[in-house]
Amino acid sequence: EYLIINGVECEPYLTADHRLMLEKADEILEGIRIVQKIVGMPEVRIAVEINKPDAIETLERKILERGLEFQVVPLKVRYPQGDEKMVLKAVLDREVPRGGLPLDVGAVVSNVGTVYAVYEAIVWRKPLIERICTVTGQAVARPANLKVRIGTPIGEVLEDCGGFQEPPVKVVLGGPMMGFAAVDLSTPVTKGVSGIIALGKKEAALFQGNPCIRCGRCMAVCPWGLFPTVLYKLIENQEYAAAWEEGLPDCKECGCCAYVCPSRIPLVQAFKYGKLMSRKK
Ligand code: SF4
Ligand code: SF4
């Protein structure tokens, strides 16, 4: 029924999709036409948050010029709205059942970067060998969005941005909420690396975790209605099967619970570890 194009990019710092929508709007629209034909969805909605008014204006103008029937849906700025189930809820007010797919509620969700890659693959026969990457953070001398070859060591990308203006406390791949810390600067860029964020001293305080005080804040903010404190306890006790039953696979590792936790408990790291251990069993 619906092809939803996700241009939300809700994580702080990241602007790669935003730049892509501004600079490659024609190619994105062509990519949407191709995907629409492949999946056979008659209706197209392009979701963009209202903090990108120039992207909304550009897409609407190009849609009009080309006589397309796509609709741009401006959304309130909310994290983690970039998740496909969240964007579906925001655009169509439809909820994907637990363990289900968007197709179960009559929709296919695709990212703006994906439809652009489809355009390049079909029109130019170009495989996915590069991606747009946001290189930023207080430690970076000249923050920029760069087109980066997949496999390039992140150190070379950072060099291209003038290197470091202060020693980074941590270099994160992806967004600050859902990304992960790079082990070293030889780590390669993969197709999923939307950002390289070199956090400076003021941005990345290192905290010592304290015991849970049962305040319940983590439960109140979890967008998927999970009980993070319960999951954490089960994982801490190595009860991985019980954590799985409690909803561990539904955790999107969005980081909302860890962000509000006054005890600074590394909840997301525990959930990642718990998933790994559950799969090993
Ligand atoms: S990281 Fe997982 S448990 Fe925590 S708020 Fe996000 S989805 Fe919920
Ligand atoms: S927010 Fe932190 S301290 Fe509060 S209940 Fe959750 S895990 Fe415990």
PDB file of C-alpha atoms in Angstrom, residues 16-152:
ATOM      1  CA  ALA A  16      24.678  13.015   6.028  1.00  0.00           C
ATOM      2  CA  ASP A  17      21.079  12.279   4.931  1.00  0.00           C
ATOM      3  CA  HIS A  18      20.229  15.969   5.214  1.00  0.00           C
ATOM      4  CA  ARG A  19      23.036  16.895   2.796  1.00  0.00           C
ATOM      5  CA  LEU A  20      22.046  14.061   0.472  1.00  0.00           C
ATOM      6  CA  MET A  21      18.436  15.340   0.302  1.00  0.00           C
ATOM      7  CA  LEU A  22      19.678  18.850  -0.515  1.00  0.00           C
ATOM      8  CA  GLU A  23      22.295  17.892  -3.094  1.00  0.00           C
ATOM      9  CA  LYS A  24      20.838  14.750  -4.683  1.00  0.00           C
ATOM     10  CA  ALA A  25      17.081  15.327  -4.547  1.00  0.00           C
ATOM     11  CA  ASP A  26      16.566  14.471  -8.248  1.00  0.00           C
ATOM     12  CA  GLU A  27      18.473  11.219  -7.896  1.00  0.00           C
ATOM     13  CA  ILE A  28      16.577  10.332  -4.702  1.00  0.00           C
ATOM     14  CA  LEU A  29      13.213  10.896  -6.430  1.00  0.00           C
ATOM     15  CA  GLU A  30      14.314   8.749  -9.354  1.00  0.00           C
ATOM     16  CA  GLY A  31      15.458   6.053  -6.906  1.00  0.00           C
ATOM     17  CA  ILE A  32      12.040   6.197  -5.218  1.00  0.00           C
ATOM     18  CA  ARG A  33      10.333   5.684  -8.602  1.00  0.00           C
ATOM     19  CA  ILE A  34      12.479   2.594  -9.203  1.00  0.00           C
ATOM     20  CA  VAL A  35      11.847   1.140  -5.728  1.00  0.00           C
ATOM     21  CA  GLN A  36       8.132   1.934  -6.023  1.00  0.00           C
ATOM     22  CA  LYS A  37       7.992  -0.048  -9.255  1.00  0.00           C
ATOM     23  CA  ILE A  38       9.864  -2.989  -7.713  1.00  0.00           C
ATOM     24  CA  VAL A  39       7.782  -3.246  -4.511  1.00  0.00           C
ATOM     25  CA  GLY A  40       4.504  -2.253  -6.177  1.00  0.00           C
ATOM     26  CA  MET A  41       3.378   0.262  -3.573  1.00  0.00           C
ATOM     27  CA  PRO A  42       1.010   2.881  -5.046  1.00  0.00           C
ATOM     28  CA  GLU A  43       1.429   5.558  -2.345  1.00  0.00           C
ATOM     29  CA  VAL A  44       4.714   7.283  -1.461  1.00  0.00           C
ATOM     30  CA  ARG A  45       5.346   9.307   1.697  1.00  0.00           C
ATOM     31  CA  ILE A  46       8.723  10.952   2.380  1.00  0.00           C
ATOM     32  CA  ALA A  47       9.236  11.567   6.107  1.00  0.00           C
ATOM     33  CA  VAL A  48      11.496  14.501   7.030  1.00  0.00           C
ATOM     34  CA  GLU A  49      11.786  16.218  10.417  1.00  0.00           C
ATOM     35  CA  ILE A  50      10.889  19.920  10.571  1.00  0.00           C
ATOM     36  CA  ASN A  51      14.417  20.914  11.617  1.00  0.00           C
ATOM     37  CA  LYS A  52      15.346  20.404   7.923  1.00  0.00           C
ATOM     38  CA  PRO A  53      13.049  22.992   6.263  1.00  0.00           C
ATOM     39  CA  ASP A  54      15.418  23.409   3.290  1.00  0.00           C
ATOM     40  CA  ALA A  55      15.270  19.664   2.551  1.00  0.00           C
ATOM     41  CA  ILE A  56      11.457  19.695   2.790  1.00  0.00           C
ATOM     42  CA  GLU A  57      11.287  22.706   0.444  1.00  0.00           C
ATOM     43  CA  THR A  58      13.748  21.167  -2.053  1.00  0.00           C
ATOM     44  CA  LEU A  59      11.937  17.824  -2.210  1.00  0.00           C
ATOM     45  CA  GLU A  60       8.489  19.446  -2.529  1.00  0.00           C
ATOM     46  CA  ARG A  61       9.712  21.732  -5.330  1.00  0.00           C
ATOM     47  CA  LYS A  62      11.333  18.875  -7.252  1.00  0.00           C
ATOM     48  CA  ILE A  63       8.241  16.681  -6.837  1.00  0.00           C
ATOM     49  CA  LEU A  64       6.110  19.499  -8.307  1.00  0.00           C
ATOM     50  CA  GLU A  65       8.543  20.130 -11.196  1.00  0.00           C
ATOM     51  CA  ARG A  66       8.522  16.431 -12.096  1.00  0.00           C
ATOM     52  CA  GLY A  67       4.740  16.050 -11.736  1.00  0.00           C
ATOM     53  CA  LEU A  68       5.114  13.205  -9.218  1.00  0.00           C
ATOM     54  CA  GLU A  69       2.434  12.245  -6.723  1.00  0.00           C
ATOM     55  CA  PHE A  70       4.788  11.721  -3.794  1.00  0.00           C
ATOM     56  CA  GLN A  71       3.951  13.448  -0.524  1.00  0.00           C
ATOM     57  CA  VAL A  72       6.504  14.948   1.864  1.00  0.00           C
ATOM     58  CA  VAL A  73       5.425  14.495   5.506  1.00  0.00           C
ATOM     59  CA  PRO A  74       7.087  16.980   7.902  1.00  0.00           C
ATOM     60  CA  LEU A  75       7.487  15.415  11.354  1.00  0.00           C
ATOM     61  CA  LYS A  76       8.181  16.864  14.788  1.00  0.00           C
ATOM     62  CA  VAL A  77      11.775  16.432  15.941  1.00  0.00           C
ATOM     63  CA  ARG A  78      11.838  13.396  18.211  1.00  0.00           C
ATOM     64  CA  TYR A  79      14.370  10.720  19.076  1.00  0.00           C
ATOM     65  CA  PRO A  80      14.368   7.796  18.096  1.00  0.00           C
ATOM     66  CA  GLN A  81      11.911   8.588  15.286  1.00  0.00           C
ATOM     67  CA  GLY A  82      14.403   7.376  12.656  1.00  0.00           C
ATOM     68  CA  ASP A  83      13.611   3.761  13.551  1.00  0.00           C
ATOM     69  CA  GLU A  84      11.438   2.257  10.799  1.00  0.00           C
ATOM     70  CA  LYS A  85       8.649   1.236  13.163  1.00  0.00           C
ATOM     71  CA  MET A  86       8.632   4.660  14.788  1.00  0.00           C
ATOM     72  CA  VAL A  87       8.547   6.468  11.461  1.00  0.00           C
ATOM     73  CA  LEU A  88       5.666   4.247  10.359  1.00  0.00           C
ATOM     74  CA  LYS A  89       3.733   5.124  13.496  1.00  0.00           C
ATOM     75  CA  ALA A  90       4.416   8.837  12.965  1.00  0.00           C
ATOM     76  CA  VAL A  91       3.470   8.885   9.268  1.00  0.00           C
ATOM     77  CA  LEU A  92       0.596   6.386   9.057  1.00  0.00           C
ATOM     78  CA  ASP A  93      -0.360   5.889  12.711  1.00  0.00           C
ATOM     79  CA  ARG A  94       0.076   2.139  12.207  1.00  0.00           C
ATOM     80  CA  GLU A  95       1.808  -0.100  14.724  1.00  0.00           C
ATOM     81  CA  VAL A  96       3.944  -3.017  13.628  1.00  0.00           C
ATOM     82  CA  PRO A  97       3.198  -6.026  15.905  1.00  0.00           C
ATOM     83  CA  ARG A  98       5.987  -7.361  18.143  1.00  0.00           C
ATOM     84  CA  GLY A  99       8.396  -9.408  16.035  1.00  0.00           C
ATOM     85  CA  GLY A 100       6.593  -8.277  12.859  1.00  0.00           C
ATOM     86  CA  LEU A 101       7.605  -6.297   9.791  1.00  0.00           C
ATOM     87  CA  PRO A 102       6.280  -3.055   8.251  1.00  0.00           C
ATOM     88  CA  LEU A 103       4.803  -5.240   5.479  1.00  0.00           C
ATOM     89  CA  ASP A 104       2.441  -6.729   8.088  1.00  0.00           C
ATOM     90  CA  VAL A 105       0.727  -3.330   8.208  1.00  0.00           C
ATOM     91  CA  GLY A 106       0.867  -2.674   4.463  1.00  0.00           C
ATOM     92  CA  ALA A 107       4.093  -0.692   4.188  1.00  0.00           C
ATOM     93  CA  VAL A 108       7.708  -0.876   3.075  1.00  0.00           C
ATOM     94  CA  VAL A 109      10.202   1.519   4.653  1.00  0.00           C
ATOM     95  CA  SER A 110      13.390   2.559   2.895  1.00  0.00           C
ATOM     96  CA  ASN A 111      16.045   5.113   3.796  1.00  0.00           C
ATOM     97  CA  VAL A 112      16.946   8.084   1.547  1.00  0.00           C
ATOM     98  CA  GLY A 113      20.506   6.734   1.340  1.00  0.00           C
ATOM     99  CA  THR A 114      19.179   3.359   0.193  1.00  0.00           C
ATOM    100  CA  VAL A 115      17.005   4.778  -2.601  1.00  0.00           C
ATOM    101  CA  TYR A 116      19.974   6.893  -3.730  1.00  0.00           C
ATOM    102  CA  ALA A 117      22.139   3.736  -3.840  1.00  0.00           C
ATOM    103  CA  VAL A 118      19.383   1.963  -5.810  1.00  0.00           C
ATOM    104  CA  TYR A 119      19.375   4.871  -8.294  1.00  0.00           C
ATOM    105  CA  GLU A 120      23.150   4.596  -8.767  1.00  0.00           C
ATOM    106  CA  ALA A 121      22.997   0.810  -9.097  1.00  0.00           C
ATOM    107  CA  ILE A 122      20.208   0.788 -11.702  1.00  0.00           C
ATOM    108  CA  VAL A 123      20.984   3.939 -13.694  1.00  0.00           C
ATOM    109  CA  TRP A 124      24.798   3.967 -13.512  1.00  0.00           C
ATOM    110  CA  ARG A 125      25.404   0.258 -12.758  1.00  0.00           C
ATOM    111  CA  LYS A 126      27.494   1.379  -9.823  1.00  0.00           C
ATOM    112  CA  PRO A 127      27.776  -1.017  -6.884  1.00  0.00           C
ATOM    113  CA  LEU A 128      27.687   0.292  -3.330  1.00  0.00           C
ATOM    114  CA  ILE A 129      31.343   1.256  -2.936  1.00  0.00           C
ATOM    115  CA  GLU A 130      30.993   4.576  -1.108  1.00  0.00           C
ATOM    116  CA  ARG A 131      28.662   6.429   1.222  1.00  0.00           C
ATOM    117  CA  ILE A 132      28.139   9.914   2.675  1.00  0.00           C
ATOM    118  CA  CYS A 133      29.629  10.166   6.128  1.00  0.00           C
ATOM    119  CA  THR A 134      29.355  13.002   8.685  1.00  0.00           C
ATOM    120  CA  VAL A 135      32.788  13.693  10.187  1.00  0.00           C
ATOM    121  CA  THR A 136      32.358  15.874  13.234  1.00  0.00           C
ATOM    122  CA  GLY A 137      32.850  16.353  16.976  1.00  0.00           C
ATOM    123  CA  GLN A 138      34.743  18.941  18.971  1.00  0.00           C
ATOM    124  CA  ALA A 139      38.088  17.240  18.368  1.00  0.00           C
ATOM    125  CA  VAL A 140      37.826  17.476  14.547  1.00  0.00           C
ATOM    126  CA  ALA A 141      39.625  20.450  12.975  1.00  0.00           C
ATOM    127  CA  ARG A 142      37.296  20.870   9.949  1.00  0.00           C
ATOM    128  CA  PRO A 143      33.964  19.029  10.335  1.00  0.00           C
ATOM    129  CA  ALA A 144      32.392  18.031   7.005  1.00  0.00           C
ATOM    130  CA  ASN A 145      30.174  15.582   5.181  1.00  0.00           C
ATOM    131  CA  LEU A 146      32.353  13.469   2.911  1.00  0.00           C
ATOM    132  CA  LYS A 147      31.769  10.839   0.273  1.00  0.00           C
ATOM    133  CA  VAL A 148      33.902   7.995   1.615  1.00  0.00           C
ATOM    134  CA  ARG A 149      34.977   4.745  -0.048  1.00  0.00           C
ATOM    135  CA  ILE A 150      33.850   1.731   1.976  1.00  0.00           C
ATOM    136  CA  GLY A 151      36.896   0.135   3.575  1.00  0.00           C
ATOM    137  CA  THR A 152      38.771   3.426   4.111  1.00  0.00           C
TER     138      THR A 152
END
